[in-house]
Short mmCIF file of C-alpha atoms and ligand atoms in Angstrom, two decimals:
data_model
loop_
_atom_site.label_atom_id
_atom_site.label_comp_id
_atom_site.label_asym_id
_atom_site.label_seq_id
_atom_site.Cartn_x
_atom_site.Cartn_y
_atom_site.Cartn_z
CA MET A 326 3.16 -0.31 28.90
CA LYS A 327 6.28 -0.71 26.80
CA ILE A 328 6.26 -0.36 23.01
CA THR A 329 9.13 -1.76 20.93
CA PHE A 330 9.62 -0.97 17.25
CA TYR A 331 10.42 -4.01 15.10
CA GLY A 332 10.15 -2.25 11.75
CA ALA A 333 9.25 1.04 10.03
CA ALA A 334 11.72 2.70 12.41
CA GLY A 335 13.81 4.96 10.19
CA GLY A 336 12.39 3.33 7.03
CA VAL A 337 8.99 2.92 5.41
CA THR A 338 8.57 -0.86 5.43
CA GLY A 339 8.32 -3.78 7.85
CA THR A 340 5.87 -2.12 10.25
CA ALA A 341 5.58 -4.09 13.53
CA TYR A 342 5.08 -2.49 16.95
CA TYR A 343 5.10 -4.72 20.03
CA CYS A 344 3.03 -3.46 22.99
CA GLU A 345 3.40 -5.20 26.35
CA THR A 346 2.20 -4.78 29.91
CA GLY A 347 2.59 -7.21 32.84
CA ASP A 348 -0.68 -8.86 31.79
CA ALA A 349 -0.92 -8.61 28.03
CA ARG A 350 1.02 -8.48 24.79
CA ILE A 351 -0.10 -7.46 21.30
CA LEU A 352 1.53 -6.65 17.99
CA ILE A 353 0.31 -3.76 15.84
CA ASP A 354 1.00 -4.80 12.20
CA CYS A 355 3.38 -7.53 11.09
CA GLY A 356 4.71 -6.12 7.85
CA MET A 357 7.34 -7.19 5.37
CA PHE A 358 10.53 -5.27 4.68
CA GLN A 359 10.95 -4.34 1.04
CA GLY A 360 14.05 -3.40 -0.94
CA GLY A 361 17.67 -3.51 0.23
CA ARG A 362 19.58 -6.68 1.05
CA GLY A 363 19.81 -6.10 4.81
CA ASP A 364 16.05 -5.78 4.92
CA GLU A 365 15.55 -9.03 3.01
CA ARG A 366 17.48 -10.77 5.79
CA LEU A 367 15.07 -9.36 8.40
CA ASN A 368 12.21 -10.76 6.34
CA ASN A 369 13.14 -14.34 7.08
CA SER A 370 12.51 -13.75 10.77
CA ALA A 371 9.21 -12.74 12.32
CA PRO A 372 9.37 -9.90 14.88
CA PRO A 373 11.31 -11.34 17.86
CA VAL A 374 8.50 -11.88 20.35
CA ASP A 375 7.24 -14.91 22.26
CA TYR A 376 4.41 -16.13 20.00
CA GLY A 377 3.18 -18.59 22.60
CA ARG A 378 2.32 -15.66 24.90
CA LEU A 379 1.17 -13.10 22.31
CA ASP A 380 -2.53 -12.24 22.78
CA ALA A 381 -3.37 -10.57 19.49
CA ILE A 382 -2.08 -9.09 16.24
CA VAL A 383 -3.92 -6.03 14.94
CA LEU A 384 -3.59 -4.88 11.31
CA THR A 385 -3.93 -1.21 10.35
CA HIS A 386 -4.39 -2.12 6.66
CA ALA A 387 -3.66 -4.76 4.02
CA HIS A 388 -0.51 -3.49 2.29
CA LEU A 389 2.31 -6.06 2.26
CA ASP A 390 4.61 -3.86 4.33
CA HIS A 391 2.00 -4.07 7.12
CA CYS A 392 0.89 -7.73 6.92
CA GLY A 393 3.61 -9.60 4.97
CA ARG A 394 5.39 -11.23 7.94
CA LEU A 395 2.17 -12.77 9.32
CA PRO A 396 2.99 -16.22 7.84
CA LEU A 397 6.32 -16.12 9.69
CA ALA A 398 4.50 -15.45 12.96
CA ILE A 399 2.32 -18.49 12.24
CA ARG A 400 5.42 -20.54 11.37
CA ASP A 401 6.90 -19.48 14.73
CA GLY A 402 3.85 -20.74 16.62
CA TYR A 403 1.33 -17.90 16.77
CA ARG A 404 -2.21 -19.28 17.05
CA GLY A 405 -4.17 -16.24 18.29
CA PRO A 406 -6.45 -13.83 16.46
CA VAL A 407 -5.33 -11.45 13.72
CA TYR A 408 -7.72 -8.50 13.84
CA GLY A 409 -8.50 -6.30 10.86
CA THR A 410 -11.53 -4.47 9.49
CA PRO A 411 -13.60 -6.71 7.18
CA ALA A 412 -12.17 -5.05 4.04
CA THR A 413 -8.63 -5.35 5.41
CA ILE A 414 -9.14 -9.07 5.97
CA GLU A 415 -10.31 -9.66 2.40
CA LEU A 416 -7.51 -7.58 0.89
CA ALA A 417 -4.83 -9.03 3.20
CA ALA A 418 -5.79 -12.57 2.12
CA LEU A 419 -5.27 -11.51 -1.50
CA VAL A 420 -1.94 -9.84 -0.66
CA LEU A 421 -0.57 -12.81 1.32
CA ARG A 422 -1.50 -15.38 -1.32
CA ASP A 423 0.13 -13.21 -3.98
CA SER A 424 3.25 -12.82 -1.87
CA LEU A 425 3.52 -16.63 -1.62
CA LYS A 426 3.35 -16.83 -5.43
CA VAL A 427 6.10 -14.21 -5.79
CA GLN A 428 8.27 -15.99 -3.21
CA THR A 429 7.81 -19.35 -4.96
CA SER A 430 8.73 -18.05 -8.39
CA ASP A 431 11.74 -16.08 -7.06
CA LEU A 432 13.03 -19.14 -5.21
CA GLU A 433 12.60 -21.40 -8.23
CA LYS A 434 14.81 -19.07 -10.23
CA LEU A 435 17.40 -18.80 -7.45
CA ASN A 436 17.48 -22.55 -6.84
CA ARG A 437 17.96 -23.33 -10.55
CA MET A 438 20.98 -21.03 -10.43
CA LEU A 439 22.32 -22.62 -7.23
CA ALA A 440 21.85 -26.12 -8.66
CA ARG A 441 23.90 -25.20 -11.72
CA SER A 442 26.78 -24.08 -9.50
CA GLY A 443 26.52 -27.25 -7.40
CA LYS A 444 25.16 -25.50 -4.30
CA PRO A 445 22.27 -26.70 -2.12
CA ALA A 446 18.80 -25.25 -2.64
CA VAL A 447 17.39 -22.52 -0.41
CA LYS A 448 14.25 -23.44 1.56
CA PRO A 449 11.30 -21.03 1.46
CA PRO A 450 10.93 -19.04 4.72
CA PHE A 451 7.19 -19.81 4.82
CA ASP A 452 4.78 -22.05 2.93
CA GLU A 453 1.15 -22.30 1.88
CA GLU A 454 0.10 -23.72 5.25
CA ASP A 455 1.53 -20.68 7.06
CA VAL A 456 -0.29 -18.32 4.68
CA GLU A 457 -3.61 -20.15 4.96
CA GLY A 458 -3.15 -20.35 8.74
CA ALA A 459 -2.71 -16.57 8.92
CA ILE A 460 -5.87 -16.08 6.84
CA ARG A 461 -7.87 -18.52 8.97
CA GLN A 462 -6.83 -16.69 12.15
CA MET A 463 -8.13 -13.33 10.87
CA LYS A 464 -11.08 -11.93 12.82
CA PRO A 465 -13.08 -8.85 11.86
CA MET A 466 -13.00 -5.76 14.04
CA PRO A 467 -15.53 -2.94 13.67
CA TYR A 468 -14.84 0.74 13.03
CA HIS A 469 -15.62 3.21 15.85
CA LYS A 470 -16.51 0.68 18.57
CA PRO A 471 -14.20 0.03 21.52
CA PHE A 472 -13.07 -3.56 21.20
CA PRO A 473 -11.19 -5.68 23.81
CA VAL A 474 -8.10 -7.41 22.37
CA ALA A 475 -6.27 -8.58 25.48
CA ASP A 476 -6.35 -8.35 29.28
CA GLY A 477 -6.73 -4.63 30.07
CA MET A 478 -6.23 -3.62 26.43
CA GLU A 479 -8.95 -2.13 24.27
CA ILE A 480 -8.72 -0.70 20.76
CA THR A 481 -10.86 1.66 18.70
CA VAL A 482 -10.38 1.93 14.94
CA ASP A 483 -11.07 5.10 12.99
CA GLU A 484 -10.76 5.77 9.25
CA ALA A 485 -7.19 6.43 8.09
CA GLY A 486 -8.21 7.26 4.50
CA HIS A 487 -5.24 5.40 2.95
CA ILE A 488 -6.76 2.37 1.18
CA LEU A 489 -10.04 0.52 1.57
CA GLY A 490 -10.40 -0.76 5.14
CA SER A 491 -7.43 1.20 6.52
CA GLY A 492 -7.55 2.40 10.09
CA SER A 493 -5.86 4.48 12.75
CA ILE A 494 -5.89 2.65 16.05
CA LYS A 495 -6.38 3.98 19.54
CA LEU A 496 -5.10 1.54 22.13
CA THR A 497 -6.34 2.11 25.68
CA VAL A 498 -4.59 0.30 28.49
CA ASP A 499 -6.08 -0.09 31.94
CA GLN A 500 -3.46 -0.93 34.56
CA ASP A 501 -4.50 -0.92 38.23
CA GLY A 502 -7.33 1.49 37.47
CA GLN A 503 -5.03 3.88 35.61
CA LYS A 504 -5.89 4.44 31.97
CA ARG A 505 -3.33 5.31 29.32
CA SER A 506 -3.92 5.70 25.60
CA VAL A 507 -1.73 5.48 22.51
CA ILE A 508 -2.76 6.35 18.98
CA PHE A 509 -1.18 4.56 16.03
CA SER A 510 -1.88 6.66 12.96
CA GLY A 511 -1.30 3.77 10.55
CA ASP A 512 -0.61 4.97 7.00
CA LEU A 513 -2.62 8.17 6.56
CA GLY A 514 -4.22 9.04 3.24
CA ALA A 515 -3.97 12.40 1.56
CA SER A 516 -7.06 14.53 2.08
CA GLY A 517 -9.22 14.60 -1.04
CA MET A 518 -8.10 11.14 -2.15
CA PRO A 519 -10.76 9.36 -4.20
CA ILE A 520 -13.09 6.51 -3.18
CA VAL A 521 -12.18 6.27 0.52
CA ARG A 522 -13.22 8.68 3.26
CA ASP A 523 -10.76 11.28 4.58
CA PRO A 524 -8.72 10.39 7.68
CA GLU A 525 -10.51 10.97 10.97
CA THR A 526 -8.78 12.88 13.73
CA PHE A 527 -8.40 12.28 17.45
CA ARG A 528 -8.50 14.70 20.39
CA GLU A 529 -6.82 12.89 23.24
CA ALA A 530 -3.92 10.54 23.85
CA ASP A 531 -0.89 10.12 26.08
CA MET A 532 1.20 9.11 23.10
CA VAL A 533 0.89 9.28 19.33
CA ILE A 534 2.88 7.06 16.98
CA MET A 535 2.64 8.76 13.66
CA GLU A 536 3.71 7.93 10.13
CA SER A 537 6.06 10.37 8.39
CA THR A 538 6.54 8.96 4.85
CA TYR A 539 6.23 12.43 3.30
CA GLY A 540 7.08 14.44 6.41
CA ASP A 541 9.37 16.66 4.35
CA ARG A 542 7.07 17.77 1.54
CA ASP A 543 3.66 18.23 0.01
CA HIS A 544 2.43 16.50 -3.12
CA LYS A 545 1.32 18.31 -6.22
CA PRO A 546 -2.45 18.93 -6.01
CA PHE A 547 -4.54 16.02 -7.37
CA GLU A 548 -6.33 18.35 -9.80
CA ASP A 549 -3.09 19.41 -11.53
CA THR A 550 -1.96 15.79 -11.90
CA ILE A 551 -5.31 14.73 -13.35
CA GLU A 552 -5.25 17.62 -15.81
CA GLU A 553 -1.76 16.62 -16.91
CA ALA A 554 -2.83 12.97 -17.29
CA VAL A 555 -5.91 13.86 -19.32
CA GLY A 556 -3.76 16.01 -21.65
CA ILE A 557 -1.41 13.07 -22.29
CA ILE A 558 -4.33 10.68 -22.81
CA ARG A 559 -5.98 13.04 -25.33
CA GLU A 560 -2.78 13.17 -27.37
CA ALA A 561 -2.44 9.40 -27.25
CA LEU A 562 -6.04 9.00 -28.43
CA HIS A 563 -5.25 11.32 -31.31
CA SER A 564 -2.14 9.36 -32.38
CA LYS A 565 -3.97 6.04 -31.82
CA GLY A 566 -1.19 4.69 -29.62
CA LYS A 567 -1.30 2.42 -26.61
CA ILE A 568 -1.25 3.93 -23.16
CA LEU A 569 0.55 1.70 -20.66
CA ILE A 570 0.24 2.23 -16.92
CA PRO A 571 2.33 0.12 -14.56
CA SER A 572 0.27 0.13 -11.41
CA PHE A 573 0.01 -1.35 -7.94
CA ALA A 574 -3.01 -3.66 -7.73
CA ILE A 575 -4.47 -2.38 -4.49
CA GLY A 576 -5.39 1.26 -4.12
CA ARG A 577 -3.63 2.87 -7.06
CA THR A 578 -5.50 0.92 -9.78
CA GLN A 579 -8.89 1.71 -8.23
CA ASP A 580 -7.94 5.39 -7.84
CA LEU A 581 -6.94 5.52 -11.52
CA LEU A 582 -10.21 3.96 -12.62
CA TYR A 583 -12.08 6.49 -10.52
CA TYR A 584 -10.23 9.43 -12.11
CA LEU A 585 -10.84 8.02 -15.58
CA GLU A 586 -14.55 7.61 -14.84
CA GLN A 587 -14.78 11.17 -13.58
CA SER A 588 -12.90 12.46 -16.64
CA PHE A 589 -15.36 10.63 -18.92
CA ARG A 590 -18.30 11.97 -16.95
CA LYS A 591 -17.27 15.50 -16.15
CA GLY A 592 -14.04 16.24 -18.02
CA GLY A 593 -15.29 15.63 -21.56
CA LEU A 594 -12.74 12.88 -22.20
CA PRO A 595 -14.10 10.57 -24.94
CA ARG A 596 -14.58 6.98 -23.77
CA PHE A 597 -12.06 4.39 -25.02
CA PRO A 598 -11.21 0.80 -24.02
CA ILE A 599 -9.29 0.32 -20.77
CA TYR A 600 -7.89 -3.14 -19.98
CA ILE A 601 -7.15 -4.19 -16.41
CA ASP A 602 -4.48 -6.77 -17.14
CA SER A 603 -3.89 -8.15 -13.66
CA PRO A 604 -5.87 -10.86 -11.85
CA MET A 605 -4.86 -9.32 -8.52
CA ALA A 606 -6.06 -5.84 -9.51
CA ILE A 607 -9.33 -7.30 -10.82
CA GLU A 608 -9.93 -9.10 -7.52
CA ALA A 609 -8.95 -6.02 -5.49
CA THR A 610 -11.39 -3.92 -7.54
CA ARG A 611 -14.13 -6.46 -6.85
CA ILE A 612 -13.41 -6.22 -3.10
CA TYR A 613 -13.47 -2.42 -3.31
CA MET A 614 -16.87 -2.45 -5.02
CA SER A 615 -18.29 -4.83 -2.41
CA HIS A 616 -17.72 -2.28 0.39
CA PRO A 617 -19.89 0.74 -0.50
CA GLU A 618 -20.21 1.49 3.23
CA LEU A 619 -16.58 2.70 3.13
CA PHE A 620 -16.99 5.06 0.15
CA ASP A 621 -16.75 8.85 0.43
CA GLU A 622 -19.54 11.12 -0.83
CA GLU A 623 -18.16 11.56 -4.37
CA MET A 624 -17.79 7.81 -4.86
CA LYS A 625 -21.31 7.21 -3.54
CA GLU A 626 -22.57 9.78 -6.04
CA LEU A 627 -20.67 8.11 -8.87
CA VAL A 628 -22.10 4.70 -7.96
CA GLY A 629 -25.58 6.22 -7.57
CA SER A 630 -25.38 7.84 -11.01
CA GLY A 631 -25.47 4.38 -12.64
CA GLU A 632 -22.65 5.38 -14.98
CA LEU A 633 -20.30 2.72 -13.68
CA GLU A 634 -22.75 0.13 -15.03
CA ARG A 635 -22.87 1.94 -18.36
CA ASP A 636 -19.07 2.04 -18.59
CA LYS A 637 -18.64 -1.66 -17.95
CA GLY A 638 -18.20 -2.12 -21.70
CA TYR A 639 -15.16 0.17 -21.66
CA ILE A 640 -13.38 -1.13 -18.61
CA ARG A 641 -12.40 -4.71 -19.36
CA PRO A 642 -10.79 -7.23 -17.02
CA VAL A 643 -8.13 -9.42 -18.63
CA ALA A 644 -7.98 -12.62 -16.63
CA SER A 645 -5.94 -15.18 -18.59
CA PRO A 646 -2.39 -14.87 -19.97
CA GLU A 647 -3.81 -15.77 -23.44
CA GLU A 648 -6.16 -12.79 -23.36
CA SER A 649 -3.25 -10.67 -22.20
CA LYS A 650 -1.17 -11.77 -25.22
CA ARG A 651 -4.05 -10.90 -27.53
CA LEU A 652 -3.69 -7.26 -26.49
CA ASN A 653 -0.42 -7.24 -28.48
CA GLU A 654 -2.26 -7.50 -31.77
CA MET A 655 -4.89 -4.99 -30.84
CA ALA A 656 -4.76 -1.56 -32.47
CA GLY A 657 -4.78 1.63 -30.37
CA PRO A 658 -6.03 3.74 -28.86
CA ILE A 659 -6.34 1.51 -25.82
CA MET A 660 -5.11 1.75 -22.25
CA ILE A 661 -3.53 -1.18 -20.43
CA ILE A 662 -3.18 -1.05 -16.65
CA ALA A 663 -0.94 -3.89 -15.48
CA GLY A 664 1.44 -4.79 -12.66
CA SER A 665 3.91 -4.69 -11.25
CA GLY A 666 3.93 -1.08 -10.18
CA MET A 667 7.70 -0.72 -10.70
CA CYS A 668 7.85 -2.89 -13.87
CA ASN A 669 10.24 -5.44 -12.33
CA ALA A 670 7.74 -8.30 -12.67
CA GLY A 671 4.28 -9.06 -13.99
CA ARG A 672 2.47 -8.65 -17.29
CA ILE A 673 3.48 -5.01 -17.79
CA ARG A 674 6.91 -6.24 -18.93
CA HIS A 675 5.38 -8.01 -21.95
CA HIS A 676 3.50 -4.89 -22.94
CA LEU A 677 6.60 -2.74 -22.55
CA ARG A 678 8.62 -5.13 -24.71
CA HIS A 679 6.01 -4.98 -27.46
CA ASN A 680 5.41 -1.25 -27.35
CA LEU A 681 8.32 0.76 -25.92
CA TRP A 682 9.98 1.01 -29.35
CA ARG A 683 6.87 2.59 -30.92
CA PRO A 684 6.85 6.40 -30.80
CA GLU A 685 3.03 6.49 -30.58
CA THR A 686 3.09 4.61 -27.23
CA SER A 687 2.67 6.54 -23.97
CA VAL A 688 3.78 5.19 -20.61
CA LEU A 689 2.28 6.87 -17.57
CA ILE A 690 4.30 6.40 -14.40
CA VAL A 691 1.96 6.98 -11.46
CA GLY A 692 3.87 5.54 -8.52
CA TYR A 693 7.21 5.54 -6.77
CA GLN A 694 10.00 3.77 -8.73
CA ALA A 695 12.75 2.36 -6.53
CA GLU A 696 16.41 2.43 -7.55
CA GLY A 697 17.38 -0.47 -9.81
CA THR A 698 13.88 -1.21 -11.16
CA LEU A 699 12.93 -1.10 -14.85
CA GLY A 700 10.42 1.64 -14.01
CA ARG A 701 13.19 3.77 -12.54
CA LYS A 702 15.34 3.31 -15.68
CA LEU A 703 12.45 4.55 -17.82
CA VAL A 704 11.86 7.55 -15.57
CA ASP A 705 15.59 8.35 -15.65
CA GLY A 706 15.46 8.54 -19.46
CA ALA A 707 17.17 5.29 -20.57
CA ARG A 708 17.43 5.10 -24.39
CA THR A 709 17.31 1.30 -24.40
CA VAL A 710 16.32 -1.18 -21.69
CA SER A 711 16.70 -4.93 -21.29
CA ILE A 712 13.46 -6.94 -21.00
CA PHE A 713 13.56 -10.76 -20.91
CA GLY A 714 17.18 -10.56 -22.05
CA GLU A 715 16.31 -8.49 -25.14
CA ARG A 716 17.43 -4.90 -25.83
CA VAL A 717 14.41 -2.72 -26.48
CA ALA A 718 14.68 0.86 -27.76
CA VAL A 719 12.70 3.43 -25.79
CA ARG A 720 10.88 5.65 -28.30
CA ALA A 721 7.63 5.85 -26.38
CA GLY A 722 6.73 8.95 -24.42
CA ILE A 723 7.51 8.36 -20.74
CA HIS A 724 5.44 10.60 -18.48
CA LYS A 725 5.96 10.78 -14.75
CA LEU A 726 2.91 11.96 -12.84
CA GLY A 727 3.88 12.84 -9.30
CA GLY A 728 0.59 13.67 -7.60
CA PHE A 729 -1.11 10.28 -7.13
CA SER A 730 0.32 9.36 -3.72
CA ALA A 731 -1.86 7.43 -1.27
CA HIS A 732 0.03 9.04 1.62
CA ALA A 733 -0.61 12.29 3.42
CA GLY A 734 1.87 15.02 2.54
CA GLN A 735 3.47 17.22 5.19
CA SER A 736 0.50 19.64 5.50
CA ASP A 737 -1.99 16.75 5.80
CA LEU A 738 0.14 15.13 8.52
CA LEU A 739 0.26 18.37 10.48
CA LYS A 740 -3.47 18.92 10.01
CA TRP A 741 -4.10 15.41 11.40
CA PHE A 742 -1.81 16.04 14.36
CA ASN A 743 -3.21 19.51 15.07
CA THR A 744 -6.36 18.29 16.87
CA LEU A 745 -4.23 16.10 19.14
CA ALA A 746 -1.60 18.70 19.93
CA PRO A 747 -3.53 20.45 22.77
CA ALA A 748 -3.52 17.15 24.72
CA ARG A 749 0.32 17.38 24.58
CA PRO A 750 0.97 13.71 23.84
CA LYS A 751 4.42 12.19 23.59
CA VAL A 752 5.14 12.06 19.84
CA VAL A 753 6.92 9.19 18.09
CA LEU A 754 7.65 9.44 14.35
CA THR A 755 7.86 6.17 12.44
CA HIS A 756 7.29 4.92 8.86
CA GLY A 757 9.58 7.53 7.32
CA GLU A 758 13.22 7.83 6.38
CA ASP A 759 15.25 10.27 8.46
CA LYS A 760 15.28 12.79 5.63
CA ALA A 761 11.46 12.86 5.83
CA ARG A 762 10.83 12.53 9.58
CA GLU A 763 13.53 14.95 10.78
CA PRO A 764 11.98 18.01 9.06
CA LEU A 765 8.55 16.99 10.41
CA ALA A 766 9.99 16.60 13.92
CA LYS A 767 11.46 20.08 13.64
CA ILE A 768 8.12 21.65 12.71
CA ILE A 769 6.35 19.84 15.56
CA ARG A 770 9.05 21.05 17.96
CA ASN A 771 8.84 24.65 16.76
CA THR A 772 5.05 24.84 16.46
CA TYR A 773 3.95 22.90 19.55
CA GLY A 774 7.01 22.76 21.78
CA LEU A 775 6.89 18.92 21.73
CA LYS A 776 10.04 16.92 21.14
CA PRO A 777 9.31 13.88 18.92
CA PHE A 778 11.19 10.63 19.45
CA LEU A 779 12.62 9.03 16.27
CA PRO A 780 13.16 5.33 17.07
CA GLN A 781 15.52 2.90 15.38
CA TYR A 782 14.85 -0.86 14.97
CA GLY A 783 14.57 -2.45 18.42
CA ASP A 784 14.14 0.83 20.36
CA SER A 785 11.41 1.02 23.03
CA VAL A 786 9.30 3.72 24.66
CA GLU A 787 7.38 3.62 27.93
CA VAL A 788 3.82 4.92 28.20
ZN1 ZN B 936 0.14 1.39 3.09
#
């Protein structure tokens, strides 16, 4: 079998791995590239494979950088199944429909600009039909049961502990009676992450293709980050300010709600109103709550305690833009969780415009802020920022909380790999920048005497 890397090879986005034998061809993930102009160009083309002959696409989880190029595959003629766990399918549908909305609004802006300068309009790379086609072609795959996906190819999905429905995939290939197996880690969660189960480990494989997002470091412990957050929230409650949290709709928002619940229950934090000001986050939370079979023990206990029901009055979904605007007039202390996670779009920008200039406001930054985003400017200590063309003074407290990552840190990655190491598989490190995967490769070389391969876009390996 040959595996070719059409994304997440030296970067963390655009995951797409093409696996082919003489008899069968599948694609593991079909993700979108994010950030950087060169990457945007790659986004207009689906991974370069023959879609007429492709047998299956398998998703490790629903994040955009793992499923976002599916509509392009449909556009290019793919009509086969797209496998995902049931939760992945529901979340991926939400993610793809949202990505169409973002694309449409971005293109409208761009085309207005082009029209003014007398240039022709840009056509969207994919449309609603492609998105709905991708969703229609999704088929559920079970956890823990070997599952045939193509001639001589079988997969087994285990928990990856990253977001709801996420999986690591073992692909077993039978060629002329000879079996070979490859494990795709998918994105691995940090151990001890809330709601979802911890990643499961494997014992045997001929090859392992492993993520390395944080291959160079460990995160701060969750407990320290939560303690820090609770301290900031207590102060904000005291000064009756608003607490704004820019947050990603899937995964991070649900984790935050879980920590808040636990701090109410066990940490002595007084209850106060929390507004989820994002239709996408509300829907993602609903999907999360409809999959109790995927919860870890602590989450099961929390649900069993009945306190989530009791707290419904405190955690309030904000569906319409009108309701969202009404939050402006509301007095603190209240918390508003809104997207986008890096503040470059979405309702959070309205709340920042109305509240950044007030010293009693607290902004909690809980996720990665890419260069050039409004979130990054706040983290870097800007004194004023521009929002909707207006200069806004930053007098609010800006607090960066580093420990909420949904990715395994270096120690977790090594712990996951440790059970596989005795089988001496060939190791391939993907889904990490060189500055993260090179240090991890070095440790694996020194500890286990295995020399990892670090592919670039378009590189192949033979199993
Ligand atoms: Zn992910």
